[in-house]
Coordinates of C-alpha atoms and ligand atoms in Angstrom, one line a residue:
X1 CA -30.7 12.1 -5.6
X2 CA -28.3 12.0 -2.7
X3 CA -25.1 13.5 -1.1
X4 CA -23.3 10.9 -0.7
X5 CA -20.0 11.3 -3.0
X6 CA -17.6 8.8 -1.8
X7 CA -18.3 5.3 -2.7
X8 CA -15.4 2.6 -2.7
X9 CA -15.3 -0.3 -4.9
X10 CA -13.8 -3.3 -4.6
X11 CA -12.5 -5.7 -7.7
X12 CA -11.8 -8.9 -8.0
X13 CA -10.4 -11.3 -10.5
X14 CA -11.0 -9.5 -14.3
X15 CA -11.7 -6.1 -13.0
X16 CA -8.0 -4.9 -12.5
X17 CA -8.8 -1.3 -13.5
X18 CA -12.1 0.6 -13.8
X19 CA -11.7 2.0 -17.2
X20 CA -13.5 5.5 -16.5
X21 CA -11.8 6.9 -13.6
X22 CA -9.5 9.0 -13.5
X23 CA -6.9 8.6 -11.0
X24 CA -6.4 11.8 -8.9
X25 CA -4.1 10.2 -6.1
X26 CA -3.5 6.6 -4.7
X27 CA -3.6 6.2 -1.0
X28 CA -2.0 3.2 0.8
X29 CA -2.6 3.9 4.7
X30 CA -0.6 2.1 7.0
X31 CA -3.2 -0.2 9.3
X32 CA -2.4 -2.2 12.9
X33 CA -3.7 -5.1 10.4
X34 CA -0.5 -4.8 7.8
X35 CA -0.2 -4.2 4.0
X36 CA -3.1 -3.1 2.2
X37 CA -3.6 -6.0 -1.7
X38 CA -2.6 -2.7 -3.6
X39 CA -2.6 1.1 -3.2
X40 CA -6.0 2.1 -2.9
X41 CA -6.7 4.3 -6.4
X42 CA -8.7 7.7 -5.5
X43 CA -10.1 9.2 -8.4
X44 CA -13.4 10.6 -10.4
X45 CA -16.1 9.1 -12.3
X46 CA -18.2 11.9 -14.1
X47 CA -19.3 13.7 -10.5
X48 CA -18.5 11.3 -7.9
X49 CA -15.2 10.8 -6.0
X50 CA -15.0 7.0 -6.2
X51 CA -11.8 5.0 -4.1
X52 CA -11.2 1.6 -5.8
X53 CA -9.3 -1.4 -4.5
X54 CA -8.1 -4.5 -6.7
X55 CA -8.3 -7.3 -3.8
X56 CA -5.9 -9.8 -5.3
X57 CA -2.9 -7.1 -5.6
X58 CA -2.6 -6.9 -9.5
X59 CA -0.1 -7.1 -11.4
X60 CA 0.4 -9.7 -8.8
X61 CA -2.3 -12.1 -7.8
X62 CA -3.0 -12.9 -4.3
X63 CA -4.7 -15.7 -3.2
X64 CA -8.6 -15.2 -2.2
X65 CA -7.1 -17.1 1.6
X66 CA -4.0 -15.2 1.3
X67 CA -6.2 -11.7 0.7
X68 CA -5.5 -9.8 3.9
X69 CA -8.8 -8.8 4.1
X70 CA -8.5 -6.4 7.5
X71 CA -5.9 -4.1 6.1
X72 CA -8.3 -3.4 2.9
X73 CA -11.4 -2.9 5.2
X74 CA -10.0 -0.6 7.5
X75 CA -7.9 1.7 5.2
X76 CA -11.0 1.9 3.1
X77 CA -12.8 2.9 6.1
X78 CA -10.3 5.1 7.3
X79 CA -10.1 7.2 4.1
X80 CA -13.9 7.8 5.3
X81 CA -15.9 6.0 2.6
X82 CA -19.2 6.1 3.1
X83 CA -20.3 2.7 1.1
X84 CA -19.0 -0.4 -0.9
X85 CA -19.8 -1.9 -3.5
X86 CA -17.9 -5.1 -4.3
X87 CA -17.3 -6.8 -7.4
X88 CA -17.1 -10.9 -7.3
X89 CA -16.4 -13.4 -9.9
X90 CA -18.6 -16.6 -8.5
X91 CA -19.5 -20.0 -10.0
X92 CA -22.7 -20.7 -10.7
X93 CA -25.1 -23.6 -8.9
X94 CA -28.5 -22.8 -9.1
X95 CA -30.5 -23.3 -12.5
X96 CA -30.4 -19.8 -14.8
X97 CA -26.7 -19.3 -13.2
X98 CA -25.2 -19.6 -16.3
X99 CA -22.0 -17.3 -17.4
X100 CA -23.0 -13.9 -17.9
X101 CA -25.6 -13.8 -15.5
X102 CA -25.3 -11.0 -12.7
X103 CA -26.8 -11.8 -9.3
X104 CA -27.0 -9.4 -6.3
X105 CA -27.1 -11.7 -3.6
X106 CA -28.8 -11.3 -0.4
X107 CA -27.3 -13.8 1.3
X108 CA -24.2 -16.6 2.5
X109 CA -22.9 -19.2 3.8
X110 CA -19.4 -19.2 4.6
X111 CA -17.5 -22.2 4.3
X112 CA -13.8 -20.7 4.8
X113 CA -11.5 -21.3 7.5
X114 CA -8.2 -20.1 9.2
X115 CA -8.8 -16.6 7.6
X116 CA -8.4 -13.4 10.3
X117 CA -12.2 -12.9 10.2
X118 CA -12.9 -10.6 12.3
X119 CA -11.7 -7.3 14.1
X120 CA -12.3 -8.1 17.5
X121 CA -9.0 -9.7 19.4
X122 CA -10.7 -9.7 22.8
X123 CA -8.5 -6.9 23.9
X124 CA -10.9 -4.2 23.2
X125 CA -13.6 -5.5 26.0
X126 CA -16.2 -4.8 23.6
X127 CA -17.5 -8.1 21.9
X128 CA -18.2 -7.6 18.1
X129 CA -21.5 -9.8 18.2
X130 CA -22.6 -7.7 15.0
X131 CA -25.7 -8.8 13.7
X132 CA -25.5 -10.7 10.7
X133 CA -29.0 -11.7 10.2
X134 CA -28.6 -9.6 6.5
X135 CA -24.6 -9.9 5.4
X136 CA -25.6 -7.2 2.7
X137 CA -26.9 -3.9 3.3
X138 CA -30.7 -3.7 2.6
X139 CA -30.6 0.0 1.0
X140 CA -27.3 -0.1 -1.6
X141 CA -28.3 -3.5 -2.0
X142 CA -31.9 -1.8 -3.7
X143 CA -29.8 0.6 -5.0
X144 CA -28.0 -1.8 -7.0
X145 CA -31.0 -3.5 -8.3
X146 CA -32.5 -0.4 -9.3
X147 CA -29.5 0.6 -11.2
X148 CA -29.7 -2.5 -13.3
X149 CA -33.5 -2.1 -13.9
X150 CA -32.7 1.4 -15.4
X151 CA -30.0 0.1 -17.2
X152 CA -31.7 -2.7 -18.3
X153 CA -29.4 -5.5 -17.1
X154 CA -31.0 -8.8 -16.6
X155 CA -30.3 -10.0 -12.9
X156 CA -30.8 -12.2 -10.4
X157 CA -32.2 -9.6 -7.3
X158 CA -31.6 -12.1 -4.8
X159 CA -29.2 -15.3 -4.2
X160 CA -27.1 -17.2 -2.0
X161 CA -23.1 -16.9 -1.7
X162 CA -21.1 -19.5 -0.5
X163 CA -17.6 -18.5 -0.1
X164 CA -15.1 -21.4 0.1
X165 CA -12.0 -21.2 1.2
X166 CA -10.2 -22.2 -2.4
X167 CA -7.2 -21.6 -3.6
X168 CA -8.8 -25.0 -5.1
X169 CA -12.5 -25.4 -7.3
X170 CA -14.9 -27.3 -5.1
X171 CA -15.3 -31.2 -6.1
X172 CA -19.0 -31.9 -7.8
X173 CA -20.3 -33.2 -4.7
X174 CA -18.9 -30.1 -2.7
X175 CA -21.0 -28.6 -5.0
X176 CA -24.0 -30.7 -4.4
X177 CA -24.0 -30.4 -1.0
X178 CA -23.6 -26.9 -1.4
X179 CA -27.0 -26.2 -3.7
X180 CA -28.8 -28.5 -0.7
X181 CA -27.6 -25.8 1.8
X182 CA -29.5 -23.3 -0.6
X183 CA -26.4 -21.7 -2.0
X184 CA -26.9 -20.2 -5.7
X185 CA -23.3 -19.1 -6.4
X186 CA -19.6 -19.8 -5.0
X187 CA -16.8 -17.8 -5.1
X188 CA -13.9 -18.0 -2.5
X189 CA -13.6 -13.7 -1.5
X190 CA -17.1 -12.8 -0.2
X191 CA -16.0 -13.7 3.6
X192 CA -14.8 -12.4 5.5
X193 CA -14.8 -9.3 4.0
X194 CA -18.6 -9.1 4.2
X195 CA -18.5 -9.1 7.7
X196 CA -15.9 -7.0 8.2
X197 CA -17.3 -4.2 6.5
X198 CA -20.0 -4.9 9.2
X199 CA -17.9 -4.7 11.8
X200 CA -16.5 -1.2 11.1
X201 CA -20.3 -0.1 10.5
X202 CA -19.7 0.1 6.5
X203 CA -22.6 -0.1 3.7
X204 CA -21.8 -3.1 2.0
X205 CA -23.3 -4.8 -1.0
X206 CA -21.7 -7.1 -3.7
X207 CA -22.3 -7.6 -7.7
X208 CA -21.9 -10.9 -8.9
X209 CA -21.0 -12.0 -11.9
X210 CA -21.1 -15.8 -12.9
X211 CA -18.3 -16.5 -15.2
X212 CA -18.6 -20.7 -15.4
X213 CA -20.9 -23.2 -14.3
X214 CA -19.6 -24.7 -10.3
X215 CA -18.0 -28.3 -10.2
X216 CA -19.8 -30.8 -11.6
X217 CA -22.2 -28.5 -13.7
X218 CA -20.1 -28.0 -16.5
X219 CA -19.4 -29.8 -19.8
X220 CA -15.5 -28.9 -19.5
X221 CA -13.1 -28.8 -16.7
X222 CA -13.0 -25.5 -15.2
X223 CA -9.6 -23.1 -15.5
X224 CA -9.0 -19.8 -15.1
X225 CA -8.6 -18.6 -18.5
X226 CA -12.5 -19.6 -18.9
X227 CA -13.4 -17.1 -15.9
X228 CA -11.3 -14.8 -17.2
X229 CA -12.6 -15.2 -20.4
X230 CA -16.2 -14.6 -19.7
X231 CA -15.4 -11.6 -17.7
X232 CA -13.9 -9.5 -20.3
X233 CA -17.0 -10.6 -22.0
X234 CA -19.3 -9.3 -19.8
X235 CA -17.2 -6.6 -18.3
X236 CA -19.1 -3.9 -20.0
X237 CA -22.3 -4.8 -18.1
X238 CA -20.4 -4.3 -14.9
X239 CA -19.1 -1.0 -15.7
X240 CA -22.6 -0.1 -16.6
X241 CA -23.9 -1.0 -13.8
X242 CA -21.8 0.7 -11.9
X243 CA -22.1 3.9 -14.1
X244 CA -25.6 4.0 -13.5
X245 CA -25.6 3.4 -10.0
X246 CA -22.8 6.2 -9.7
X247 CA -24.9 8.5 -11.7
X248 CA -28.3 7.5 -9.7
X249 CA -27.6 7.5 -6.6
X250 CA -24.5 9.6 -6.0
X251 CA -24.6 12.2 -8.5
X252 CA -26.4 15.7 -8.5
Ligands
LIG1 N1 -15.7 -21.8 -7.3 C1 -15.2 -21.0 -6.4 N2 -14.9 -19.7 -6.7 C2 -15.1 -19.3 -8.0 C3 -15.6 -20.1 -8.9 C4 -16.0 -21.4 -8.6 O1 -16.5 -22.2 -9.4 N3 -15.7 -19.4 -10.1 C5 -15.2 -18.1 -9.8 N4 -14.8 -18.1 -8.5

């Protein structure tokens, strides 16, 4: 058991609300960075005071390059969250990473570009050389992978990311390339926000949850509705994941 009691969440495509909060107050800090994707929602799940972001905006639906990714990091950091745990919809490349399956990964490659990445504008004088050797953090990372042991959630403890830049799916032999590089999943809103959690010193670990097979893989041609359609399938697991891990590691 711990005292940690403020944990933020970030969602991305299918989890526009977390069903079990309840809202207290939304909070949508100004930043040097611009407009936060949506009001930042503050509210409670059974003990714990849990902040949650939607990164694409809903009811709109902002583009993972068009995601301004510094404004979310740093108001969730300056409403003094302790840890994050994001939520990522990801195709799947590596055999068993079939729709359904939920991978914690440990690693990535990014493949974006053009994105503001990074915190540091060389004004400051202090050079953000963050070390980067392990994109997620070890601890909540464990934590994570305990909570779906006790909840019984078949999962992949480890993987690859590789976050493209998108809006557009990868052709197949992006996708090949991309398994020889060692990736296991690809979605296009891991980076940079990975690294900027880094930056500002924030816990950061992600749940994956593959909701079609990548480019190439496939016996259909991919669309959004299929995502979406897997992921109100297997929303339930996420929300019990995160139930458990709220209850496990922040609770009591
Ligand atoms: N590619 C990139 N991003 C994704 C995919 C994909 O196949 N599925 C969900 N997000």
């Amino acid at each position: 058991m711990s005292s940690r009691r403020r944990i933020g969440i970030i969602g991305g495509t299918g989890v526009d609300e977390l069903e079990d909060l309840e809202i207290l107050r939304t909070h949508a800090p100004a930043t040097p960075y611009g407009e936060i994707s949506r009001p930042v929602q503050e509210g409670r799940w059974g003990e714990v005071e849990v902040f949650f972001l939607q990164r694409h905006g809903s009811p709109g639906a902002i583009p993972p390059h068009l995601i301004n990714y510094r404004a979310n990091l740093w108001a969730l950091h300056s409403l003094g969250l302790e840890e994050i745990v994001a939520i990522n919809a990801v195709g799947g490349i590596a055999e068993g990473m079939r729709p359904g399956r939920l991978v914690i990964p440990d690693q990535l490659i990014d493949y974006t570009w053009g994105r503001e990445h990074t915190f540091d504008d060389g004004r400051s004088g202090a050079l953000m050389h963050i070390d980067f050797t392990e994109p997620y953090h070890r601890e909540l990372r464990r934590a994570l992978i305990d909570a779906a042991v006790t909840a019984g959630i078949p999962h992949a403890a480890s993987g690859t990311y590789g976050a493209t830049q998108g809006p557009r799916l990868e052709t197949a032999l992006e996708i090949r390339r991309m398994a020889q590089d060692g990736c296991d999943v690809v979605g296009m809103t891991g980076m940079p926000e990975a690294a900027l959690a880094r930056e500002l010193g924030l816990p950061y670990a992600a749940i994956c949850m593959v909701v079609n097979p990548a480019a190439g893989l496939g016996d259909k041609p991919l669309s959004l509705e299929m995502m979406r359609a897997t992921l109100q399938q297997e929303a339930g697991v996420v929300r019990r994941l995160l139930e458990t891990l709220l209850a496990t590691r922040y609770s009591g």
